[in-house]
PDB file of C-alpha atoms in Angstrom:
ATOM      1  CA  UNK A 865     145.621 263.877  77.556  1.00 74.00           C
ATOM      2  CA  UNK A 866     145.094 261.700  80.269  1.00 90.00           C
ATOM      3  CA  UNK A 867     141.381 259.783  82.242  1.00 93.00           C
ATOM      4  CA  UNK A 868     140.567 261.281  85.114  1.00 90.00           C
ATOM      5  CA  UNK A 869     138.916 258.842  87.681  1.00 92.00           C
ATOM      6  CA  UNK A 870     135.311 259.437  88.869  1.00 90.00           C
ATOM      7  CA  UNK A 871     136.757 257.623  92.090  1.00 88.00           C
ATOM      8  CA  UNK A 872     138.850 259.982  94.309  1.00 87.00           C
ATOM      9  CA  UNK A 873     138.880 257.787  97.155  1.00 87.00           C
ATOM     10  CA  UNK A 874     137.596 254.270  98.960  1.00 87.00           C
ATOM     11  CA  UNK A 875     137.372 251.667  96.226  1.00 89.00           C
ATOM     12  CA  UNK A 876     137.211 251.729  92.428  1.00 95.00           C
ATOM     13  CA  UNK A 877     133.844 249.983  91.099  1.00 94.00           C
ATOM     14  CA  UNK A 878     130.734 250.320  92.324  1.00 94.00           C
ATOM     15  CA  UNK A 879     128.719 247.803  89.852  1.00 95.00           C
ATOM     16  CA  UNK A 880     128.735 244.392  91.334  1.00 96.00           C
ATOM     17  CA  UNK A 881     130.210 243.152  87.735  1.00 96.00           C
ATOM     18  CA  UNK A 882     132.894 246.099  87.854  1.00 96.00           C
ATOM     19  CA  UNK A 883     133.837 245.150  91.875  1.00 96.00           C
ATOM     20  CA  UNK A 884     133.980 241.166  90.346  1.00 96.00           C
ATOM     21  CA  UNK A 885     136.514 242.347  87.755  1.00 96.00           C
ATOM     22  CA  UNK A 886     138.362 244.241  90.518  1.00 96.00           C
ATOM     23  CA  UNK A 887     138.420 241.873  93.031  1.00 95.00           C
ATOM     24  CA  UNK A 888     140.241 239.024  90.469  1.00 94.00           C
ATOM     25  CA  UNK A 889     142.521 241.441  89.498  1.00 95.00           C
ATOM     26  CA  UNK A 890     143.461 242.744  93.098  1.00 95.00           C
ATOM     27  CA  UNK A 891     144.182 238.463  93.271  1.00 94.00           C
ATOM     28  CA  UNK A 892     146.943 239.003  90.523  1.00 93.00           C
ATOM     29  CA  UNK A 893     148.371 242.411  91.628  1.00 93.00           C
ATOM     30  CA  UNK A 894     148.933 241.808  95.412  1.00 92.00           C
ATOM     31  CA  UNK A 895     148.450 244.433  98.537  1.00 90.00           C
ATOM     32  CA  UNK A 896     151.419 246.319  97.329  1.00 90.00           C
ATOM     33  CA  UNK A 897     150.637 247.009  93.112  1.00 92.00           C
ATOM     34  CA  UNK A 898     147.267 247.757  93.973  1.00 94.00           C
ATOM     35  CA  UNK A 899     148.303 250.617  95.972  1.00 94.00           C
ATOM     36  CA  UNK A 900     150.641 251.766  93.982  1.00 94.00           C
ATOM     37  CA  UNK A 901     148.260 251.189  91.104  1.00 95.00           C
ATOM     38  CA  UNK A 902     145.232 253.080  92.792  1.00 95.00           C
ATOM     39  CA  UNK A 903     147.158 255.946  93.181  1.00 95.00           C
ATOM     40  CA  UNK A 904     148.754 256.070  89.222  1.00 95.00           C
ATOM     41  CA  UNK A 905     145.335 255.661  88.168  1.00 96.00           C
ATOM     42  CA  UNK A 906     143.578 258.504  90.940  1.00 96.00           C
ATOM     43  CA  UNK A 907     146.933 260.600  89.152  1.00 95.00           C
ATOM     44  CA  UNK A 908     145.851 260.237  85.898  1.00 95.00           C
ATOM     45  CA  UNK A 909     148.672 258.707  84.265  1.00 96.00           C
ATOM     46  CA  UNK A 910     147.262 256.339  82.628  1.00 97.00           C
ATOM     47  CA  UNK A 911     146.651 258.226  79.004  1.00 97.00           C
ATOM     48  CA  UNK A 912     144.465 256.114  76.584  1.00 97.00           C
ATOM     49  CA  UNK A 913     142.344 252.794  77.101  1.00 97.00           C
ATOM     50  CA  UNK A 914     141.920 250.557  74.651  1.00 97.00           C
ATOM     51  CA  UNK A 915     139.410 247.926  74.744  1.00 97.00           C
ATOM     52  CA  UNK A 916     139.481 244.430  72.272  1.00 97.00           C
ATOM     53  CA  UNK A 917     139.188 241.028  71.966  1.00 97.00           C
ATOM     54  CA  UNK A 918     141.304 239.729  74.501  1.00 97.00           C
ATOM     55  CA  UNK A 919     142.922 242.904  75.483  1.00 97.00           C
ATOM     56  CA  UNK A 920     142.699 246.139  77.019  1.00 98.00           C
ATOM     57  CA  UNK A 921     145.933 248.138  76.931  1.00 97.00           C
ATOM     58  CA  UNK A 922     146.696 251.886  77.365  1.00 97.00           C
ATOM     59  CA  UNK A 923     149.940 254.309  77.796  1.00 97.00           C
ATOM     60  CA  UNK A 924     150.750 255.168  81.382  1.00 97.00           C
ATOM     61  CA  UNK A 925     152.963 258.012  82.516  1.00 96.00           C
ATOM     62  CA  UNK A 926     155.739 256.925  85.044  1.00 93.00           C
ATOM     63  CA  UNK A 927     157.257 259.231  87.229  1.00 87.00           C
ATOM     64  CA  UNK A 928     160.051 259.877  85.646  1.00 87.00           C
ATOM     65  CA  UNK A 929     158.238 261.062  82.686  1.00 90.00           C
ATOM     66  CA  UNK A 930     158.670 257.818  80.421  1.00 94.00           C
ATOM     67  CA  UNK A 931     155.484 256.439  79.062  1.00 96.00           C
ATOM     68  CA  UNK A 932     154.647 252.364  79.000  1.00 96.00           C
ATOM     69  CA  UNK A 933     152.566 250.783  77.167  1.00 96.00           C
ATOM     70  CA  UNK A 934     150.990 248.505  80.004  1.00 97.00           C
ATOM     71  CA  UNK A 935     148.111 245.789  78.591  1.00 96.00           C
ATOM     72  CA  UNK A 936     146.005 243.266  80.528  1.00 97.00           C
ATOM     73  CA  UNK A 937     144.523 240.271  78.582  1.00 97.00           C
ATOM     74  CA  UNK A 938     141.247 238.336  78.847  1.00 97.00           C
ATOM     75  CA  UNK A 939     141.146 235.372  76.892  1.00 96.00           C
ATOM     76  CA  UNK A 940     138.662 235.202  74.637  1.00 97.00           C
ATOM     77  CA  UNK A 941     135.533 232.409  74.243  1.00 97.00           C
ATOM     78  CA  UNK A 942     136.357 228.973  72.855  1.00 97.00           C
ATOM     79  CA  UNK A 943     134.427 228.371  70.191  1.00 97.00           C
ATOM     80  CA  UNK A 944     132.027 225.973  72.231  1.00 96.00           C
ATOM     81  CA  UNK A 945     131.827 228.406  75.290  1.00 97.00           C
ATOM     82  CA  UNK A 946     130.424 230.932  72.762  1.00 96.00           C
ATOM     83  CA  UNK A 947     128.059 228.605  71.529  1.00 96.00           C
ATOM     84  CA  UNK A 948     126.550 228.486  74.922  1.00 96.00           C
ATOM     85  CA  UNK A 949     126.991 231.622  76.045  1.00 97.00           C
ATOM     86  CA  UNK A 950     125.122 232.872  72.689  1.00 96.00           C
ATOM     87  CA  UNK A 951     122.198 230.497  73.448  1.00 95.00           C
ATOM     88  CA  UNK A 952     122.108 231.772  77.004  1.00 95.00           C
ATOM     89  CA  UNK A 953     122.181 235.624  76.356  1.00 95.00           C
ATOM     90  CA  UNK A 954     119.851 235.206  73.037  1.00 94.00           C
ATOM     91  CA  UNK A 955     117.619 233.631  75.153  1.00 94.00           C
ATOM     92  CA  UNK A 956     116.763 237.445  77.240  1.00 93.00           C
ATOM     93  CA  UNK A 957     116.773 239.770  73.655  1.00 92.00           C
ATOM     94  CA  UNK A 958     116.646 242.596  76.455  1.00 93.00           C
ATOM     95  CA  UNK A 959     119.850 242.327  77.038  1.00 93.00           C
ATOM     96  CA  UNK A 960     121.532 244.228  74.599  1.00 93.00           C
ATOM     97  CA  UNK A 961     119.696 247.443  75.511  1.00 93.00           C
ATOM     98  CA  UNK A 962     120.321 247.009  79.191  1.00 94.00           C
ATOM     99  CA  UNK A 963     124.365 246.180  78.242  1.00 94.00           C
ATOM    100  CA  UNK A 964     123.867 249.027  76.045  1.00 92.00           C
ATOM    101  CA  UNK A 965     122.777 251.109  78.792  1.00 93.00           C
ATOM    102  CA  UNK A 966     124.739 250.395  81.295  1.00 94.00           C
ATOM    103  CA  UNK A 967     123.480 247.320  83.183  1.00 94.00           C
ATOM    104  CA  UNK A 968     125.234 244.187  83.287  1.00 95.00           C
ATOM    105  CA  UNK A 969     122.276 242.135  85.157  1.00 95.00           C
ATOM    106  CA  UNK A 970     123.597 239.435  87.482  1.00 94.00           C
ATOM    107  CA  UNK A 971     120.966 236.774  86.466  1.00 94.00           C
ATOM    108  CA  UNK A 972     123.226 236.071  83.193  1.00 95.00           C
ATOM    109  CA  UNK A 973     126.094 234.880  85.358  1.00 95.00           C
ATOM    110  CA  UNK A 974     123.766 233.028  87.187  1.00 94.00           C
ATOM    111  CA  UNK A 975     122.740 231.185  84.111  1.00 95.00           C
ATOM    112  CA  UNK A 976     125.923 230.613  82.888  1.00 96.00           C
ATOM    113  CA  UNK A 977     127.367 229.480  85.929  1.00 95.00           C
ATOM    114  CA  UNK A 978     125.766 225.625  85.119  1.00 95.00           C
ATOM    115  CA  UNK A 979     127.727 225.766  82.017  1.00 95.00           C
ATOM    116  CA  UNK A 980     131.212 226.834  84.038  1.00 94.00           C
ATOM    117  CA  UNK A 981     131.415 229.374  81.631  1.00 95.00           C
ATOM    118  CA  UNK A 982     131.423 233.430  82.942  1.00 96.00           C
ATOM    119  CA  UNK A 983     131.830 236.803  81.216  1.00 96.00           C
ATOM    120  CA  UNK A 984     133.931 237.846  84.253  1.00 96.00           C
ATOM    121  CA  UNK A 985     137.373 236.422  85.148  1.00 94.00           C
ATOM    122  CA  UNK A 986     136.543 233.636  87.319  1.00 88.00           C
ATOM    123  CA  UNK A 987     139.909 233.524  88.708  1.00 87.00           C
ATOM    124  CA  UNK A 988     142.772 235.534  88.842  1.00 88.00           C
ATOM    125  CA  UNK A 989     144.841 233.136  86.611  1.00 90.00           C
ATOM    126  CA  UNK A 990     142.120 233.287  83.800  1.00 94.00           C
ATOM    127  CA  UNK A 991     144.188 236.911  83.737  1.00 95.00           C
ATOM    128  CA  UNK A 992     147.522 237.739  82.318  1.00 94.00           C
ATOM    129  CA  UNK A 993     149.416 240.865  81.205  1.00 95.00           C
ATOM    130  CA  UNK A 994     152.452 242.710  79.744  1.00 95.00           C
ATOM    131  CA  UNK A 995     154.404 245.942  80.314  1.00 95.00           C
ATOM    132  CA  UNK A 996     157.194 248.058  78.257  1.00 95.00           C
ATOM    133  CA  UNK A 997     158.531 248.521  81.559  1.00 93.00           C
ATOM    134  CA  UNK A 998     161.793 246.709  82.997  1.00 84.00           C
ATOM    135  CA  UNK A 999     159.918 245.735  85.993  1.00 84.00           C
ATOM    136  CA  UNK A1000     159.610 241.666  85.460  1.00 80.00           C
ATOM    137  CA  UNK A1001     158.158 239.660  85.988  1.00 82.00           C
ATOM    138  CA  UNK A1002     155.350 242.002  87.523  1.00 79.00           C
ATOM    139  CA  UNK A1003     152.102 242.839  87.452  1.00 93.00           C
ATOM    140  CA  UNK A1004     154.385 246.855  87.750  1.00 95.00           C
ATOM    141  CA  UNK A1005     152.692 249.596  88.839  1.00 95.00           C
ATOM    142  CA  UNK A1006     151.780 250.532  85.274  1.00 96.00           C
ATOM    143  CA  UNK A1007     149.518 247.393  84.856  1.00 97.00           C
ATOM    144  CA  UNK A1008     148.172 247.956  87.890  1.00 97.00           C
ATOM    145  CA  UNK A1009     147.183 251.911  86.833  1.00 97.00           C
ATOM    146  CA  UNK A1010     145.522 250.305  83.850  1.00 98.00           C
ATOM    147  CA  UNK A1011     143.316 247.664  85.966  1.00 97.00           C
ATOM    148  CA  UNK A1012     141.808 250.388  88.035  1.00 97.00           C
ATOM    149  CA  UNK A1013     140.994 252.150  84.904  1.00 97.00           C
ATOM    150  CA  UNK A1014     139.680 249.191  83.115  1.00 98.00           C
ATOM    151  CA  UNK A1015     137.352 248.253  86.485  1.00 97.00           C
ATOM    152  CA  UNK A1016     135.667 251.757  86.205  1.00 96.00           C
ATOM    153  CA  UNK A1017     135.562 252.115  82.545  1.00 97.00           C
ATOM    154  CA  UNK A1018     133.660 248.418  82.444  1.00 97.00           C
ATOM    155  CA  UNK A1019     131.462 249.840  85.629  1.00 96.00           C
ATOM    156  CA  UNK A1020     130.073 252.383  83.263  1.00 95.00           C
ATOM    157  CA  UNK A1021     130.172 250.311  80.026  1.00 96.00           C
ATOM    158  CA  UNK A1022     130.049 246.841  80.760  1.00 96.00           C
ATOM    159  CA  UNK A1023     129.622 245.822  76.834  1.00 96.00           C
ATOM    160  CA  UNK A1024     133.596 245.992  77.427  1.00 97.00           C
ATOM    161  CA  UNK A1025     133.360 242.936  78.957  1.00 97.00           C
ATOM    162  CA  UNK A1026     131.244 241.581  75.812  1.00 97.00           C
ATOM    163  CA  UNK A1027     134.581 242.920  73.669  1.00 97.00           C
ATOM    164  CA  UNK A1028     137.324 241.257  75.952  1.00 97.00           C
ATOM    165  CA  UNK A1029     135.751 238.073  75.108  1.00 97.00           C
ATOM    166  CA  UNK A1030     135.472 238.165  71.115  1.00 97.00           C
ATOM    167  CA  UNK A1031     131.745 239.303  71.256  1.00 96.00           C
ATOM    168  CA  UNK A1032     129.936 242.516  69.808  1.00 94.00           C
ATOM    169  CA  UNK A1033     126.310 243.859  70.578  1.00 92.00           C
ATOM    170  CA  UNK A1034     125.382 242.661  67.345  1.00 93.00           C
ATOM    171  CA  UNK A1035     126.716 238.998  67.715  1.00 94.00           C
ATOM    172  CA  UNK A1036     124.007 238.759  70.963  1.00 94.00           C
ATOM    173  CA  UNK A1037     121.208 239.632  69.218  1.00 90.00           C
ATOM    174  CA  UNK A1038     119.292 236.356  67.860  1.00 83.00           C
ATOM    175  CA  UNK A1039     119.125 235.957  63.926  1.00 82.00           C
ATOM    176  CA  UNK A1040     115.870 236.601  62.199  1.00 68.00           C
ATOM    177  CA  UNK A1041     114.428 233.356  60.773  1.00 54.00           C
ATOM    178  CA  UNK A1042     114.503 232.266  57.288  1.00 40.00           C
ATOM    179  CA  UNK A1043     110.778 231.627  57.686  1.00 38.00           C
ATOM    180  CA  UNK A1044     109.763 235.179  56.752  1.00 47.00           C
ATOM    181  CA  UNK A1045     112.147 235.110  53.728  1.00 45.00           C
ATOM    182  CA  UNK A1046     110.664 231.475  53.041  1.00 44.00           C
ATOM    183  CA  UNK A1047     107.194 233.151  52.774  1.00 47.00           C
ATOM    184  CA  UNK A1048     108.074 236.045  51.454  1.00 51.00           C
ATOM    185  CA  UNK A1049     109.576 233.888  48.475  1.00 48.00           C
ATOM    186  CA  UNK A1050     106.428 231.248  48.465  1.00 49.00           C
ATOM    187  CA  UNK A1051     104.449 234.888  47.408  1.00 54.00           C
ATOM    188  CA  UNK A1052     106.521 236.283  45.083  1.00 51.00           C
ATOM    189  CA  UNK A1053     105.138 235.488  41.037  1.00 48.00           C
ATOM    190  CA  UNK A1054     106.940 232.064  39.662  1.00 47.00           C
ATOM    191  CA  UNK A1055     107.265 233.634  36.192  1.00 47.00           C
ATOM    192  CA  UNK A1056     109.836 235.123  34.986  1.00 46.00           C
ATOM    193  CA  UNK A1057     109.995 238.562  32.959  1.00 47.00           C
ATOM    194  CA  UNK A1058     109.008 236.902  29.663  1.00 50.00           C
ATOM    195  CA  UNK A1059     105.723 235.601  31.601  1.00 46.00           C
ATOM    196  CA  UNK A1060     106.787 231.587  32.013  1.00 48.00           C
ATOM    197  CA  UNK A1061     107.294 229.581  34.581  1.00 48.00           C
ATOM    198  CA  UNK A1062     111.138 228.906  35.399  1.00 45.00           C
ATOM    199  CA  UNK A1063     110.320 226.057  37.380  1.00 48.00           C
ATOM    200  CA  UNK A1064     107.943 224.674  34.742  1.00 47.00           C
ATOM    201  CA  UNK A1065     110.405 225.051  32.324  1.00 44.00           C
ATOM    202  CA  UNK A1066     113.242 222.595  34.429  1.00 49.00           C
ATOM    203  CA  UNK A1067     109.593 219.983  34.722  1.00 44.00           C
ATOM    204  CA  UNK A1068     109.374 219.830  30.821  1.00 49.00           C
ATOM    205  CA  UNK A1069     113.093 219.490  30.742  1.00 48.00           C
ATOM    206  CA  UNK A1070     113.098 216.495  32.753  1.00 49.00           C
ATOM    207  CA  UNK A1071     110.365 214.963  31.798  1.00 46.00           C
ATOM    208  CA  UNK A1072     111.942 212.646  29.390  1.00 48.00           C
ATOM    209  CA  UNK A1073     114.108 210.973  32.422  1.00 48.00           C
ATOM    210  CA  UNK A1074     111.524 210.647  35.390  1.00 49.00           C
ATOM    211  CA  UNK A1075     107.935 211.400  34.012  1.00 51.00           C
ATOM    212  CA  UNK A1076     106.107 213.653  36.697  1.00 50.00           C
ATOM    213  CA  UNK A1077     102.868 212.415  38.751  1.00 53.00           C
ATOM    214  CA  UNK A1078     100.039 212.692  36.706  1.00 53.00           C
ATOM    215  CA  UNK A1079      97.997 215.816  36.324  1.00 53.00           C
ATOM    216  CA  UNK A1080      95.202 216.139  38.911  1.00 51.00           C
ATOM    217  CA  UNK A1081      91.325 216.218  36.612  1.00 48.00           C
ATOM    218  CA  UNK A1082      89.482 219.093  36.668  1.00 49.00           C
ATOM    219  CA  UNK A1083      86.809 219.359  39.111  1.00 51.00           C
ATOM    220  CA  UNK A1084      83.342 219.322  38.141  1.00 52.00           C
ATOM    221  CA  UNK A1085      81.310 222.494  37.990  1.00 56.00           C
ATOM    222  CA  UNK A1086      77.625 222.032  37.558  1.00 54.00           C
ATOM    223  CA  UNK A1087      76.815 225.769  36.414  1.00 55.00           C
ATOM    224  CA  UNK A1088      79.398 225.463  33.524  1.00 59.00           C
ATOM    225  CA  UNK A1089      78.504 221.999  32.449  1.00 57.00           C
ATOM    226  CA  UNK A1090      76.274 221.397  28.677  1.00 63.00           C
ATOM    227  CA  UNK A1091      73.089 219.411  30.147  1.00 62.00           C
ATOM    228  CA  UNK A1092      72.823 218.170  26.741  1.00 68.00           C
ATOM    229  CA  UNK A1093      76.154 216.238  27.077  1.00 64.00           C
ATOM    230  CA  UNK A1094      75.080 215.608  31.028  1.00 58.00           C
ATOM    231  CA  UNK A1095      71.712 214.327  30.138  1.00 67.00           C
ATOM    232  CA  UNK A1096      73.571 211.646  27.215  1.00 69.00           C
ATOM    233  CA  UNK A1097      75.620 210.241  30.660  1.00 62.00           C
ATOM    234  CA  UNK A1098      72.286 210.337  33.389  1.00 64.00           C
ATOM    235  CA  UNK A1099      69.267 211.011  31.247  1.00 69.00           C
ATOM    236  CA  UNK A1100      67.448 214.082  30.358  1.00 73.00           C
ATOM    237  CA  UNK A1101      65.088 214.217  33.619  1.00 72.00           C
ATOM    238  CA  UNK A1102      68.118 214.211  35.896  1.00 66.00           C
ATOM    239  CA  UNK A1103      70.078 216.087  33.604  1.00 66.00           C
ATOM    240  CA  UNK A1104      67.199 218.927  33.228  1.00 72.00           C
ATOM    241  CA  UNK A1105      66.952 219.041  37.410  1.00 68.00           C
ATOM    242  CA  UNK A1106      70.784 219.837  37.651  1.00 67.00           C
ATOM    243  CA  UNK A1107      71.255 222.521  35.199  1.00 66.00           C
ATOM    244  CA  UNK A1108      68.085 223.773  36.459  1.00 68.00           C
ATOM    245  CA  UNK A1109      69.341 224.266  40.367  1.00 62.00           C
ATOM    246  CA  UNK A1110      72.927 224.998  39.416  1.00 59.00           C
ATOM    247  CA  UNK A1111      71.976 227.809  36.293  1.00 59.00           C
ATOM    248  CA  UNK A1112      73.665 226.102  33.743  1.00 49.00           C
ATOM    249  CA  UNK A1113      75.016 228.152  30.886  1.00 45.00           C
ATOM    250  CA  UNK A1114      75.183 225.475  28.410  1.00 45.00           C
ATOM    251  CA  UNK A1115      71.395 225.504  26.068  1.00 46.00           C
ATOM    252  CA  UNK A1116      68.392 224.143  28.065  1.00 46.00           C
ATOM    253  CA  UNK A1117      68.059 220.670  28.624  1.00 44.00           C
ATOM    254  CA  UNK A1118      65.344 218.684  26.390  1.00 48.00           C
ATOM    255  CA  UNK A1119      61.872 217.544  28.011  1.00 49.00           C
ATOM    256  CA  UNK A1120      61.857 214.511  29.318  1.00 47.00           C
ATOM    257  CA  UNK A1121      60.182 212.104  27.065  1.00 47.00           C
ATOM    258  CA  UNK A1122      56.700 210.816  27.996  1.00 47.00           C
ATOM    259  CA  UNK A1123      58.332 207.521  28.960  1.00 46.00           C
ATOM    260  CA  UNK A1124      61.241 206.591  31.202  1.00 45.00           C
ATOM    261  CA  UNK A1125      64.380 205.904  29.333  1.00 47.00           C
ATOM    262  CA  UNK A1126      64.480 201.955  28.697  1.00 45.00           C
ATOM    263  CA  UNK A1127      65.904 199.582  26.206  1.00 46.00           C
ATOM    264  CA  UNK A1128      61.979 199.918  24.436  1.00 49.00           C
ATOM    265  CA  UNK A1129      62.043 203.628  24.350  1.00 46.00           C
ATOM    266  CA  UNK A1130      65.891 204.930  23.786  1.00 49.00           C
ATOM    267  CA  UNK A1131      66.843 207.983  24.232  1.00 47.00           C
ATOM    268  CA  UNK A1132      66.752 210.468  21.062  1.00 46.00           C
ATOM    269  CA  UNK A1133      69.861 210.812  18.899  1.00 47.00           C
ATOM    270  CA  UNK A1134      69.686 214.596  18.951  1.00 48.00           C
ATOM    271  CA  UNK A1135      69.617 214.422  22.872  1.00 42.00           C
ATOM    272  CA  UNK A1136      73.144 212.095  22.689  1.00 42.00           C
ATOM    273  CA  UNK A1137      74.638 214.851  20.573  1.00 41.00           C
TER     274      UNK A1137
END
C-alpha cells in the first residue's frame, strides 16, 4: 500500500501553513532533492506516514525495489515555549475545532511571533532528518519523498503540526476551574453518614490546645420571647406593647399597674417571675 498525492502537478501545499512547512523544507533539500523528491512522492513510493512528537517518518520504495525508512524531525516545545504557546492558543478556545477541521488560522502565528516562538519551522535548520539509505550525508531522495508527503498531509490536517511539537487537541483546550468543584463542595451536607459533623468533630478535638472564637448569641426574636420575663427587664407597659405588635407566644403580658413603676410602687413579684 502506498499515498497517492492529491497534487499531480505545480506545487505541493496549498494552505498558507502547509506552503510555510514546504518552503523551509525546500531550504534543507536544495533544487535538486526536491525534484527528485516531488516526483517519489507524485509515484507513490512513499508507503506509510507516521506522525509524533518530534517526528514524522514513513517507508519509501526506491527504485530498485528496496524500502527505507526515511524520517524528518521537528523538535519539540521547551518547556517554557509551551507555556506560552498554551496561554496564547487557550486564549481563542475556537481553535481546536477549526485545527480539528482543517484550518490552521494565521492570526496564531501572528501572536506568537512577539514571543519568537512558531508552530511552523521558522528556519530550515530548526529541521533535521535521517535515512536507512547509504546516501550521506543527505537530505536523499527518500527524505525528500517523505517532506512532500508530510506538506500535504499537514495541508489537510494541520493538528500534525500540534503533534510534531509535543502537543495534543486536548492539551489546547483550557482547564475547567476548581471554582465549580469549590462550590459544588461548599453545597454538599458537612455530616457524615452517622449524621455528625466531621469538621466539628476535628473543632472539639482541638479545643483543648487553641480554644475557638467564642460562639456568636442568639439573636433576639420578639414573637418567641415570654413578655412576662421581658416585662421583669423593661416593665410591663413596654413589655405588653411588644408582645402585642410582634404576637408573642409566650402567656399575655400583665396590666400595667395603675401607677408607673417607681421605687414607691415596685413592680409585683408574680410579674418578676
Amino acid at each position: 500500500m502506498s499515498i497517492k498525492l492529491v497534487s499531480r502537478r505545480g506545487a505541493i501545499g496549498k494552505g498558507w501553513h502547509a506552503v510555510a512547512l514546504r518552503d523551509a523544507a525546500e531550504r534543507l533539500l536544495g533544487v535538486g532533492r526536491s525534484g527528485s523528491g516531488r516526483a517519489d512522492a507524485r509515484a507513490g513510493r512513499v508507503q506509510w506516514l507516521d506522525v509524533e512528537a518530534g517526528i514524522a517518518r514513513g517507508d519509501v520504495l526506491d527504485a530498485d525495489g528496496e524500502l527505507y525508512q526515511a524520517r524528518l524531525d521537528l523538535p519539540v516545545y521547551s518547556p517554557s515555549d509551551r507555556e506560552v504557546f498554551l496561554q496564547v492558543v487557550r486564549a481563542r478556545p475556537e481553535l481546536p475545532a477549526r485545527l480539528a477541521a482543517g484550518e490552521y488560522p494565521q492570526e496564531i502565528e501572528g501572536a506568537l511571533a512577539p514571543h519568537e516562538i512558531s508552530l511552523l519551522p521558522r528556519d530550515a535548520s530548526e529541521l533535521s532528518h535521517d535515512c536507512s539509505c547509504l546516501d550521506w550525508p543527505g537530505p536523499c531522495r527518500h527524505v525528500a519523498a517523505l517532506v512532500y508527503v508530510l506538506v500535504e498531509a499537514v495541508d489537510e490536517h494541520p493538528v500534525h503540526l500540534v503533534t510534531l511539537r509535543g502537543l495534543t487537541l486536548e492539551d489546547l483546550i483550557a482547564p475547567r476551574e476548581s471554582a465549580a468543584a469549590s462550590s459544588s463542595a461548599e453545597r454538599a451536607d458537612p455530616q457524615d453518614d452517622d449524621g455528625t459533623d466531621a469538621e466539628g468533630a476535628d473543632a472539639d478535638d482541638d479545643a483543648g490546645s487553641s480554644p475557638g472564637p467564642a460562639p456568636m448569641p442568639a439573636p433576639f426574636d420578639p414573637g418567641r420571647t415570654d413578655p412576662s420575663l421581658l416585662a421583669a427587664a423593661i416593665g410591663a407597659e413596654p413589655a405588653r406593647i411588644i408582645a402585642e405588635f410582634y404576637g408573642s407566644r409566650g402567656p399575655a403580658a400583665p396590666e400595667p399597674s395603675e401607677s408607673p413603676e417607681s421605687p414607691d410602687h415596685p413592680t409585683p413579684p408574680d410579674v418578676l417571675e
